[in-house]
Structure formats: structure tokens, C-alpha cells
Short mmCIF file of N, CA and C and ligand atoms in Angstrom, two decimals:
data_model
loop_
_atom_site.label_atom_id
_atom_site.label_comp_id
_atom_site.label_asym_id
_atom_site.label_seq_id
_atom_site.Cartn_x
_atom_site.Cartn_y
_atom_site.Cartn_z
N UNK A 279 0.84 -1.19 0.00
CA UNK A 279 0.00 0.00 0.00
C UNK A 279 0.88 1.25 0.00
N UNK A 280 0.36 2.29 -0.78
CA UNK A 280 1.44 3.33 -0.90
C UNK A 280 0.56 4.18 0.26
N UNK A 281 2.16 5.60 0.29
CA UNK A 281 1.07 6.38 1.64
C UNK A 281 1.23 7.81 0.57
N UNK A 282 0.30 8.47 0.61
CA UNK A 282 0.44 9.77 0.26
C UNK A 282 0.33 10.32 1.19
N UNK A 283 1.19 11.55 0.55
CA UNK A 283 1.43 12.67 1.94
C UNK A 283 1.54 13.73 1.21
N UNK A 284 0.76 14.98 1.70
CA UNK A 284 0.44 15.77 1.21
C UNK A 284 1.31 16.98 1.53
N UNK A 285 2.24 17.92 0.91
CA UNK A 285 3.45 18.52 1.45
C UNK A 285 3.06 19.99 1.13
N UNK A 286 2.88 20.88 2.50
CA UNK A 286 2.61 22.32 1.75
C UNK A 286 3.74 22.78 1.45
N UNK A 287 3.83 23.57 0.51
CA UNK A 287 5.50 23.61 -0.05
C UNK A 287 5.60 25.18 0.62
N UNK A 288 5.12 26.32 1.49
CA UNK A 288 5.06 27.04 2.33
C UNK A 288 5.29 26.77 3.53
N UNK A 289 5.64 25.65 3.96
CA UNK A 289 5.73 25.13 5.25
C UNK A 289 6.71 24.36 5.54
N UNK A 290 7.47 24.93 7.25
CA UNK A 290 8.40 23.84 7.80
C UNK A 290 8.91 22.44 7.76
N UNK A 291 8.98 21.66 7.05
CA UNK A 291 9.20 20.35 7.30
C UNK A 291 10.71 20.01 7.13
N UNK A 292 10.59 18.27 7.34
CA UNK A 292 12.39 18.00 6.93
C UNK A 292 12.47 18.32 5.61
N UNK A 293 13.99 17.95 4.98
CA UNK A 293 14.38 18.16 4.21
C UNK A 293 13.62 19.87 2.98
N UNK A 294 13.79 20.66 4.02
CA UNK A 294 13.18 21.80 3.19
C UNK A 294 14.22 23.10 4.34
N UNK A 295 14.54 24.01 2.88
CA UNK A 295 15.63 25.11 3.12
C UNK A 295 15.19 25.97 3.85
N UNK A 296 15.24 26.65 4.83
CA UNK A 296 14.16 27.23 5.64
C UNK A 296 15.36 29.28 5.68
N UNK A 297 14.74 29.93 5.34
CA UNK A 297 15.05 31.37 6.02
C UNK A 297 14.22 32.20 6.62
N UNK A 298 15.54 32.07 7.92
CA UNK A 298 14.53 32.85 9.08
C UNK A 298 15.06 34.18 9.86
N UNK A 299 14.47 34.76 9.89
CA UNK A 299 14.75 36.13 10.75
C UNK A 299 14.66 35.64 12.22
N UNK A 300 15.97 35.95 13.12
CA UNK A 300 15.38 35.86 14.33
C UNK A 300 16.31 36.45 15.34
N UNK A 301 15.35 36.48 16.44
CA UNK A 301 16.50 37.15 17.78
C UNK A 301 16.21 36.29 18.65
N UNK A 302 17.71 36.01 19.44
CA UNK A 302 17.41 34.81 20.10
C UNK A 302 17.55 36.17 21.83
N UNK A 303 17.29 35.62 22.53
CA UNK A 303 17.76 36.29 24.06
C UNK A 303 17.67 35.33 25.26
N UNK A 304 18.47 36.20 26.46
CA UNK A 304 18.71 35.42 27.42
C UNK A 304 17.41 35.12 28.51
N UNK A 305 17.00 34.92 29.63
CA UNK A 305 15.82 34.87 29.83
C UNK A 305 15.57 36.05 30.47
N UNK A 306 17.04 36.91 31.56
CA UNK A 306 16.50 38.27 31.57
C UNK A 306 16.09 38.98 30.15
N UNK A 307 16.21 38.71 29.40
CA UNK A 307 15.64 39.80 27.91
C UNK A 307 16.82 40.06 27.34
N UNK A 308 17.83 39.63 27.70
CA UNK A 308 19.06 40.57 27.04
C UNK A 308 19.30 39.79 25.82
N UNK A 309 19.50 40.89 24.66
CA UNK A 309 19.77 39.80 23.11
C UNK A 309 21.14 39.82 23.05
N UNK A 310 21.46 38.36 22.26
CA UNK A 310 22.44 37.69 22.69
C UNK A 310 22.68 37.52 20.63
N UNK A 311 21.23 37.66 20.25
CA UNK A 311 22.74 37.26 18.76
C UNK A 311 21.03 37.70 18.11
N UNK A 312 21.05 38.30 16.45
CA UNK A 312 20.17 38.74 16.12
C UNK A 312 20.56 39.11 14.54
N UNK A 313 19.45 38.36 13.57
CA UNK A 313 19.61 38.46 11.91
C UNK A 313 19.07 39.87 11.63
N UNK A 314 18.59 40.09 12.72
CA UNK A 314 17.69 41.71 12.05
C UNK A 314 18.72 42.46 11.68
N UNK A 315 18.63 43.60 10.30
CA UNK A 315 19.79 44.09 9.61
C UNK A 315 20.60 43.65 9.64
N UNK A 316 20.40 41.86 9.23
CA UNK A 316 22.13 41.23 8.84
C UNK A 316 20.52 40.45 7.38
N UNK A 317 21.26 39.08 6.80
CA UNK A 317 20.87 38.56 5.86
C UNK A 317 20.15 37.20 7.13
N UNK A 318 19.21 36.49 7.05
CA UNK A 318 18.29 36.17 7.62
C UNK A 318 19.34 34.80 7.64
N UNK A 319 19.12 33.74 8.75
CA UNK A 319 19.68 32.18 8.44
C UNK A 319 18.78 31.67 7.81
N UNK A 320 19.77 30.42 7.18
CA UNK A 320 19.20 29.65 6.29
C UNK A 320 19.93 28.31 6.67
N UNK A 321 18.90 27.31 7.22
CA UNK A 321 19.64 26.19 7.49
C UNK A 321 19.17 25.24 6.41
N UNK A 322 19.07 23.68 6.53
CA UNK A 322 18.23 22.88 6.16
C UNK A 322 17.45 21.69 7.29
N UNK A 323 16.27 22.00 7.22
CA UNK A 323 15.22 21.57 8.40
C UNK A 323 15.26 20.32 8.42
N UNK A 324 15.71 19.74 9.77
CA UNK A 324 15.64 18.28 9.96
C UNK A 324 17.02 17.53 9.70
N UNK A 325 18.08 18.21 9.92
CA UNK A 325 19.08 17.66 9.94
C UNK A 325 20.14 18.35 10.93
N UNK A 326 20.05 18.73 12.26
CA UNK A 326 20.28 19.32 12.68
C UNK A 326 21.41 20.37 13.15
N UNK A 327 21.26 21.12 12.39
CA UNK A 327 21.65 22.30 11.57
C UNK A 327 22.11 23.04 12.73
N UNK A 328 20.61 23.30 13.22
CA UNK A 328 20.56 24.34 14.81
C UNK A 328 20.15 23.17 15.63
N UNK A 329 20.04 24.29 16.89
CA UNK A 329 19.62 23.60 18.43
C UNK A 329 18.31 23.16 18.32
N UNK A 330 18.25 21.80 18.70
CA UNK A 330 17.15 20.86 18.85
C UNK A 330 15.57 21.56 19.13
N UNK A 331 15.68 22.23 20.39
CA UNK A 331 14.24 22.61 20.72
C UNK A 331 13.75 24.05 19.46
N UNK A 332 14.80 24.49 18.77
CA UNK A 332 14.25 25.74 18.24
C UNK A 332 13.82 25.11 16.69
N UNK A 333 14.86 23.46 16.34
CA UNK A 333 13.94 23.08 15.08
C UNK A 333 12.66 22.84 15.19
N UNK A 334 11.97 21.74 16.33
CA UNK A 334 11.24 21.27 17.45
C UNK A 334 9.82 22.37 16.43
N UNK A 335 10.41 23.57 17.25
CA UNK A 335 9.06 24.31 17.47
C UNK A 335 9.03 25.05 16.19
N UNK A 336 9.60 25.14 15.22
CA UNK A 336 9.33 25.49 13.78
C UNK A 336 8.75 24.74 12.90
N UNK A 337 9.02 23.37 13.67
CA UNK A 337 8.22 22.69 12.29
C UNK A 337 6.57 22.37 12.44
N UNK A 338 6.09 22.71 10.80
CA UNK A 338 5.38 22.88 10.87
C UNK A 338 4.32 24.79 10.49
N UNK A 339 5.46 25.51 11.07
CA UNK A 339 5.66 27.31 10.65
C UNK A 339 5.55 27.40 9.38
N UNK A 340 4.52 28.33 8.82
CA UNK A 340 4.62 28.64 7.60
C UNK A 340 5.54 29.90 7.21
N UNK A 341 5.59 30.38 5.87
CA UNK A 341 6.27 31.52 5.32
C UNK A 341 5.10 32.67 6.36
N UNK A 342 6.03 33.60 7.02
CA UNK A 342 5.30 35.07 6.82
C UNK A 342 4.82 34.77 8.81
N UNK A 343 4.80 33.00 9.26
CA UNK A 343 4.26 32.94 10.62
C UNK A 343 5.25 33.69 11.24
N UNK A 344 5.63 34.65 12.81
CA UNK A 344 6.35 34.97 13.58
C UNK A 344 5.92 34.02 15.06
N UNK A 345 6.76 33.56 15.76
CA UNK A 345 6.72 33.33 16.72
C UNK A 345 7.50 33.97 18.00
N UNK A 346 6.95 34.93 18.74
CA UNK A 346 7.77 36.01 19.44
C UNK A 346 8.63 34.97 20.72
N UNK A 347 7.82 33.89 21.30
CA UNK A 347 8.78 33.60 22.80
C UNK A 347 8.78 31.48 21.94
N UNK A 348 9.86 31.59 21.88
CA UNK A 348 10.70 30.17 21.28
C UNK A 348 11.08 30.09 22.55
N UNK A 349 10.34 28.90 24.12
CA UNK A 349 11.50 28.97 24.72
C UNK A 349 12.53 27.79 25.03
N UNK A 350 13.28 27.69 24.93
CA UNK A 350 14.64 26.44 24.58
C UNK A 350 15.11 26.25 25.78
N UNK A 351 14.51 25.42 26.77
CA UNK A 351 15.70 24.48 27.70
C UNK A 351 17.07 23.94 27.26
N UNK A 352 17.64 24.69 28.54
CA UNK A 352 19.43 24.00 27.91
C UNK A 352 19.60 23.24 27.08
N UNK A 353 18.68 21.73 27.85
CA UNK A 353 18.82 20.28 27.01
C UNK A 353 18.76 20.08 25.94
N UNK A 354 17.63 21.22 25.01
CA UNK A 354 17.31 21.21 23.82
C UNK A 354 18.01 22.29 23.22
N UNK A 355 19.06 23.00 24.05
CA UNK A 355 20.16 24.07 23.18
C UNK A 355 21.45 23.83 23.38
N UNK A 356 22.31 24.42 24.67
CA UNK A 356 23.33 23.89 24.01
C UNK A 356 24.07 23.26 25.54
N UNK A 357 23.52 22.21 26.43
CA UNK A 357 23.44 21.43 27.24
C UNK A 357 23.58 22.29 28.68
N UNK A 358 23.20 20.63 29.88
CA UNK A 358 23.71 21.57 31.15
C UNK A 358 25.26 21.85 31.09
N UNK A 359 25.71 22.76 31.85
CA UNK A 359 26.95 23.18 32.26
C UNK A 359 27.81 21.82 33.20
N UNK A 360 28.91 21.78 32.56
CA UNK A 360 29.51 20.26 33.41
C UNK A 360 30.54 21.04 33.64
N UNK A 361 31.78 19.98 34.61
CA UNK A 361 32.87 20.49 35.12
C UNK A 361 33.56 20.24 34.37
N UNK A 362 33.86 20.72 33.13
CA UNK A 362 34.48 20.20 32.13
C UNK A 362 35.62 21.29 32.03
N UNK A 363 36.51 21.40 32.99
CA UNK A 363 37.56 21.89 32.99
C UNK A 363 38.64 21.41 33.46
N UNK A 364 40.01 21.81 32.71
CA UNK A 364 41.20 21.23 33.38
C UNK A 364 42.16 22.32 33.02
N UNK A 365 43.54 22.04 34.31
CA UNK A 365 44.80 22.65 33.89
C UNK A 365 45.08 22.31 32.71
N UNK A 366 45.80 23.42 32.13
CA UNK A 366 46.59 23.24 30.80
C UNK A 366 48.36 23.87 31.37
N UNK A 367 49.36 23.80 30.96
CA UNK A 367 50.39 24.06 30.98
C UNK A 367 50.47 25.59 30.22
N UNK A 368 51.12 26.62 31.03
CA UNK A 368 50.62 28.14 30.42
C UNK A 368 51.06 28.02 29.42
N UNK A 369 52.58 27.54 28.69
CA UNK A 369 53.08 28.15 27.59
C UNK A 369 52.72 27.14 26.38
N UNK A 370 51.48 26.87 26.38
CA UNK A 370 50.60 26.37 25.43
C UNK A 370 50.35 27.34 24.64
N UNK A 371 49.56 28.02 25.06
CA UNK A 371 48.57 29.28 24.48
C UNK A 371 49.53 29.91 24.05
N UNK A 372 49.34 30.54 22.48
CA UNK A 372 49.74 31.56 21.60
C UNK A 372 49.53 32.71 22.28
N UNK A 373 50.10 33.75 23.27
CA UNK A 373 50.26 35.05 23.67
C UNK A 373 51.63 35.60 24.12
N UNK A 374 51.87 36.68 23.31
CA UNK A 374 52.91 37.15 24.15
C UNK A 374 52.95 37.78 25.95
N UNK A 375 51.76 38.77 25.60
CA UNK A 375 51.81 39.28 27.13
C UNK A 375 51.21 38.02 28.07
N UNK A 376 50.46 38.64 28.90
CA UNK A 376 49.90 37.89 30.35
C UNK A 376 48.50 37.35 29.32
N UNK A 377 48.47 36.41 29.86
CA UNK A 377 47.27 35.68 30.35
C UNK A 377 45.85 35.79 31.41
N UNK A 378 44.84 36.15 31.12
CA UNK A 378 44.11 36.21 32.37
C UNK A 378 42.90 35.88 32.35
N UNK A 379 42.42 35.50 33.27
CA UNK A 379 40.98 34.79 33.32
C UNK A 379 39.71 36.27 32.74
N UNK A 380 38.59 35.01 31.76
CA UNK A 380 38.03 35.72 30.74
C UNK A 380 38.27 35.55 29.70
N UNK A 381 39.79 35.21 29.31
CA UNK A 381 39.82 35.34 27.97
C UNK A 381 39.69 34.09 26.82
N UNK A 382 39.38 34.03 25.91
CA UNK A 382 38.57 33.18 25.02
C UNK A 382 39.58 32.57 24.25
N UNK A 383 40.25 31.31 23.95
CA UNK A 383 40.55 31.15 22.63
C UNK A 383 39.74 30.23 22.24
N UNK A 384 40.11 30.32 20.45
CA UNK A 384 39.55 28.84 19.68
C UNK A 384 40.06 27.91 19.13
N UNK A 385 40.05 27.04 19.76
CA UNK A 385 40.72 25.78 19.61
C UNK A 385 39.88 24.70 18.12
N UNK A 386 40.93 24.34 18.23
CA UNK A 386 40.62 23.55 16.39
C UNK A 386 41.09 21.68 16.64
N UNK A 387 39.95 21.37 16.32
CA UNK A 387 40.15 19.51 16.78
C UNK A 387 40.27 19.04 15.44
N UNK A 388 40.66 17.57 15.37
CA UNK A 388 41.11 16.76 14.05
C UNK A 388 40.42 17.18 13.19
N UNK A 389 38.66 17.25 13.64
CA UNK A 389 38.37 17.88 12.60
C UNK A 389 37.82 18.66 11.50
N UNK A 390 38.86 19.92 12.28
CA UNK A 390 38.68 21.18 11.60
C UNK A 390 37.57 21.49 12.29
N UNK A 391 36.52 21.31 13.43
CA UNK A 391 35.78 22.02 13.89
C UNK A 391 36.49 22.61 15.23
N UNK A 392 36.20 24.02 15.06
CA UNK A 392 36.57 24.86 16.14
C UNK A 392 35.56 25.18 17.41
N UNK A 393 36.12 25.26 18.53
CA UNK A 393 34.85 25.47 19.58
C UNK A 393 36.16 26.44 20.52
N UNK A 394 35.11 27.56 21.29
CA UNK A 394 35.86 28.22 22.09
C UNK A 394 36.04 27.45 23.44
N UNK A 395 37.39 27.97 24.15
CA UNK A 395 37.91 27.50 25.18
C UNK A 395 38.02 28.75 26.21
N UNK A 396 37.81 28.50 27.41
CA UNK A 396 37.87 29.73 28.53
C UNK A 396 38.97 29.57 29.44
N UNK A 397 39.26 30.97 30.04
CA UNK A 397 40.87 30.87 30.76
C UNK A 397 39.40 31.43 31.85
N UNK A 398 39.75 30.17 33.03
CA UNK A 398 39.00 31.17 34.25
C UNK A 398 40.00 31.15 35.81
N UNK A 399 41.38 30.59 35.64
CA UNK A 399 42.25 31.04 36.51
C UNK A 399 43.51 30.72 36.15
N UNK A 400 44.16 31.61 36.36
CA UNK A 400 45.72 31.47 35.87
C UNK A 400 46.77 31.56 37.14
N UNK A 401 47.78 30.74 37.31
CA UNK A 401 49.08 30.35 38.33
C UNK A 401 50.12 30.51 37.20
N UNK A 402 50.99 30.45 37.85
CA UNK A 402 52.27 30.75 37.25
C UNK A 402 52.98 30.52 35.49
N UNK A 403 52.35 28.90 36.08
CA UNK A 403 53.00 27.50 34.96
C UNK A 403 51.80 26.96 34.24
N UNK A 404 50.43 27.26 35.30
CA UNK A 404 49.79 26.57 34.40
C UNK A 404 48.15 27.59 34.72
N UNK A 405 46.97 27.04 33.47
CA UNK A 405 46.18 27.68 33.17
C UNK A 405 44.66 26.98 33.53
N UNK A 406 43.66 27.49 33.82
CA UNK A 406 42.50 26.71 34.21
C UNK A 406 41.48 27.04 32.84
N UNK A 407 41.08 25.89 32.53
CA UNK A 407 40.51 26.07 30.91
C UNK A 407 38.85 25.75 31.28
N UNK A 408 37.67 26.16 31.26
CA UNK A 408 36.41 25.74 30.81
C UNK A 408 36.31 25.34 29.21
N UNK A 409 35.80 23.93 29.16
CA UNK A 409 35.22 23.43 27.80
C UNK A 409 33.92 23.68 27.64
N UNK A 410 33.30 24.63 28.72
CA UNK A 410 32.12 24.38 28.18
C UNK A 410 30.88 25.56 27.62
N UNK A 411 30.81 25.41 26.41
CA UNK A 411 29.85 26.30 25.65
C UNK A 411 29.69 27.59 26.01
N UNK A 412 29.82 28.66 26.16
CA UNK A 412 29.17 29.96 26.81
C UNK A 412 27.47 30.02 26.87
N UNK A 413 26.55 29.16 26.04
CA UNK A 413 25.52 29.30 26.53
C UNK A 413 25.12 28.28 27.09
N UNK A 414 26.69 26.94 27.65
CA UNK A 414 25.26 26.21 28.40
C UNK A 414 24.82 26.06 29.47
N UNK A 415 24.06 25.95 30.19
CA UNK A 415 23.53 25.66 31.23
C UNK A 415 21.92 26.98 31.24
N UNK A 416 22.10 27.89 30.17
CA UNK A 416 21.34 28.81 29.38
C UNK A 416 20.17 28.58 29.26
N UNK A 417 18.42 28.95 29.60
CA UNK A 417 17.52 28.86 28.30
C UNK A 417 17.44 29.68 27.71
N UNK A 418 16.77 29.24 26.15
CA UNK A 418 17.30 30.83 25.82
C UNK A 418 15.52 30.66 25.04
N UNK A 419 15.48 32.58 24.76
CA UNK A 419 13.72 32.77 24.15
C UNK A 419 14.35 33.16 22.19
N UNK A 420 13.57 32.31 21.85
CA UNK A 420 13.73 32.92 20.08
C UNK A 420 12.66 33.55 20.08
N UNK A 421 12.92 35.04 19.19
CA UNK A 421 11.78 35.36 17.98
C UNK A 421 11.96 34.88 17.36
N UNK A 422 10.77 34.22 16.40
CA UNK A 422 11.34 34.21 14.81
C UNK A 422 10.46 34.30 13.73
N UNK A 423 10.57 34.62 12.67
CA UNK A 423 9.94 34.79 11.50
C UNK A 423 10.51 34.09 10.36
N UNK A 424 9.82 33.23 10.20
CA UNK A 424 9.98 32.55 8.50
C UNK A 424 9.78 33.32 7.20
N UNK A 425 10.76 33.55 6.71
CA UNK A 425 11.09 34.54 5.79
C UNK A 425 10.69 33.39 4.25
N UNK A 426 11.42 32.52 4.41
CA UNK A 426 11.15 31.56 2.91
C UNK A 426 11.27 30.01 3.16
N UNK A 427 10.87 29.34 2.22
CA UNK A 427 11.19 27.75 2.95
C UNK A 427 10.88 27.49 0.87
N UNK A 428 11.98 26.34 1.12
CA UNK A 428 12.00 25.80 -0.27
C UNK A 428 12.72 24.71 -0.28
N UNK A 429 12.14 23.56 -0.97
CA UNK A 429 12.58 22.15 -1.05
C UNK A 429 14.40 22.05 -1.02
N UNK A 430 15.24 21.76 -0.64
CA UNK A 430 16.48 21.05 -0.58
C UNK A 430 16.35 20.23 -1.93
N UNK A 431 17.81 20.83 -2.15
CA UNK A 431 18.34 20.15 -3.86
C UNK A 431 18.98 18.97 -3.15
N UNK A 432 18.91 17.83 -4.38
CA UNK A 432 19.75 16.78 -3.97
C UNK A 432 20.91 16.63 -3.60
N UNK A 433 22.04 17.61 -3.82
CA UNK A 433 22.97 17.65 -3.43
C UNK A 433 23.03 18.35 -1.79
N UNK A 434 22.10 19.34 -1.17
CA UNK A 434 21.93 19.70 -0.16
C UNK A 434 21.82 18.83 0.90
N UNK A 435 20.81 17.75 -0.09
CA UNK A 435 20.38 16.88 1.23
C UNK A 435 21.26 16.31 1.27
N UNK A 436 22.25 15.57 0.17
CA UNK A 436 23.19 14.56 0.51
C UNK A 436 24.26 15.15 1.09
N UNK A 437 24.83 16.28 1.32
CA UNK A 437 25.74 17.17 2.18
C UNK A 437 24.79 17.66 3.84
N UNK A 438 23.96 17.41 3.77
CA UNK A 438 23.22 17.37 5.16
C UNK A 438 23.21 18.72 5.15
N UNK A 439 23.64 20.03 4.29
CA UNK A 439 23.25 21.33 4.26
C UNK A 439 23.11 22.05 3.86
N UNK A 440 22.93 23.38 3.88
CA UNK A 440 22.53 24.22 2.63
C UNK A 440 23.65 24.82 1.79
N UNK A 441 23.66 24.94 0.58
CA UNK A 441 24.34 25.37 -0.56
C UNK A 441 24.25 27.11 -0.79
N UNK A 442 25.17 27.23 -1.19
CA UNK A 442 25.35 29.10 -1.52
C UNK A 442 24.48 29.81 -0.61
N UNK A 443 25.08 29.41 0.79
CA UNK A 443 24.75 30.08 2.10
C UNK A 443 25.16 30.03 3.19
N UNK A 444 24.97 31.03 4.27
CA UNK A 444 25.64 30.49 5.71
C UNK A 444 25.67 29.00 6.02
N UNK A 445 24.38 28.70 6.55
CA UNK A 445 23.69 27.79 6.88
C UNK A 445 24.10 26.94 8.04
N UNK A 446 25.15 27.77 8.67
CA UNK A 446 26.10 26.97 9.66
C UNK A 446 25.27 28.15 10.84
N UNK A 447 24.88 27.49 12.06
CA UNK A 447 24.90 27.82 13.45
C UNK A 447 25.10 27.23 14.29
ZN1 ZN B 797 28.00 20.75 0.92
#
């Protein structure tokens, strides 16, 4: 038996290119990252592109819907906060001057994905590093507005993302 399924081609689903306007913020209100007067993201829906709870609640969004409070538990953004820190040996780090807690580098793994690293206490010889995310332990609220949504080319889908675009968050 075959199944038909009926696909609004205006609407959220997997494998469909999605651009969206949005501002994400912290739960006091403070905005934290925002497409307004930049070029809108464009991921591809259902392959997870972005954070879990904010695909979650788009699908299904048509062109032109806004949704003002997206709200995203850690779990479904970018996890709880763990003790995921250790000494490092100071004269690791690329700096000439001092070193001091706060400061950010980005570290680059086999492969080729980069994630930031945190200095949150420094001794003599050696350095205290956080691995973990700057937003997690975070919920965070999306606006958002669906700007366009359009089927994924075959090559999109088989690259798991979108073509002649950001599409990276
Ligand atoms: Zn590709």
C-alpha cells in the first residue's frame, strides 16, 4: 500500500531550506545574537543544523508565521553546564603578554571544527581552561519569523546542508 502525503510547499518540514529572521535572548531579555539588519539564516530543516528545541518548534511554521517567545531548555540548546575543565600548561597558548581569566581562545580539533575554550584562573606555569559552551547551562527565548522555505536540492540533502549560504549555526 502506498502512503500519500500531502506537502505544503510554504511550510516547515524536513528536508526543506528554511530562512529565518530571528533574535534569540537570554531569559533576563538581554539579546544575545540577532539576523535583524544582517541577511536572515538559512539552514536545512531536519538535519540538525541548529539547536534541537528551536527546530522542534518550527516545524510545521509557515512563510510570513512569527513566533515572538521560542523557549529552549538547555537540554534542547546547548546542554547543562559540566565540570568540564582542566589545567593546561601556560606556555601552550599563543600570547605574548599575560594571560588572564576571561579570555577566550579557539581551539581547532582533528576535525577542523573549532569550539571556544575559557581561561578562568591562571598560576604561574599553568592555566584553568572551561570546555564548556558559553551558553550552556542557558535557556534561551527565540523570535522568529519565517522569511522563505523551499525544497532542498539533492545535493543539499546529501551534504546534510545548505548550498550558496551560511547555513552553519
Ligand atoms: Zn555541501
Amino acid at each position: 500500500m502506498r502512503e500519500y502525503q500531502y506537502l505544503m510547499n510554504n511550510e516547515v518540514q524536513n528536508n526543506m531550506v528554511v530562512s529565518l529572521d530571528y533574535t534569540v535572548r537570554l531569559e533576563d531579555g538581554q539579546s544575545i545574537d540577532s539576523s535583524i539588519g544582517k541577511t536572515p539564516l538559512r539552514y536545512l530543516h531536519g538535519h540538525q543544523n541548529i539547536i534541537p528545541g528551536l527546530e522542534e518548534a518550527l516545524t510545521g511554521m509557515r512563510v510570513g508565521e512569527n513566533h515572538p517567545h521560542i523557549i529552549v531548555p538547555p537540554e534542547k540548546a546547548y546542554g547543562a553546564r559540566t565540570e568540564a575543565t582542566e589545567w593546561l600548561p601556560r606556555d601552550i597558548f599563543p600570547v605574548d603578554g599575560e594571560i588572564q581569566p576571561g579570555m577566550t581562545f579557539a581551539v581547532e580539533d582533528e576535525s577542523g571544527e573549532t569550539y571556544p575554550l575559557f581561561i578562568k584562573e591562571v598560576k604561574t606555569d599553568n592555566v584553568l581552561v572551561d570546555y564548556n559552551h558559553p551558553l550552556a547551562g542557558k535557556t534561551l527565548s527565540f523570535e522568529v519569523t519565517v522569511v522563505d522555505v523551499r525544497p532542498a536540492t539533492p545535493e543539499e540533502l546529501a551534504h546534510g546542508h545548505v548550498h550558496n549560504g551560511d547555513g552553519q549555526f
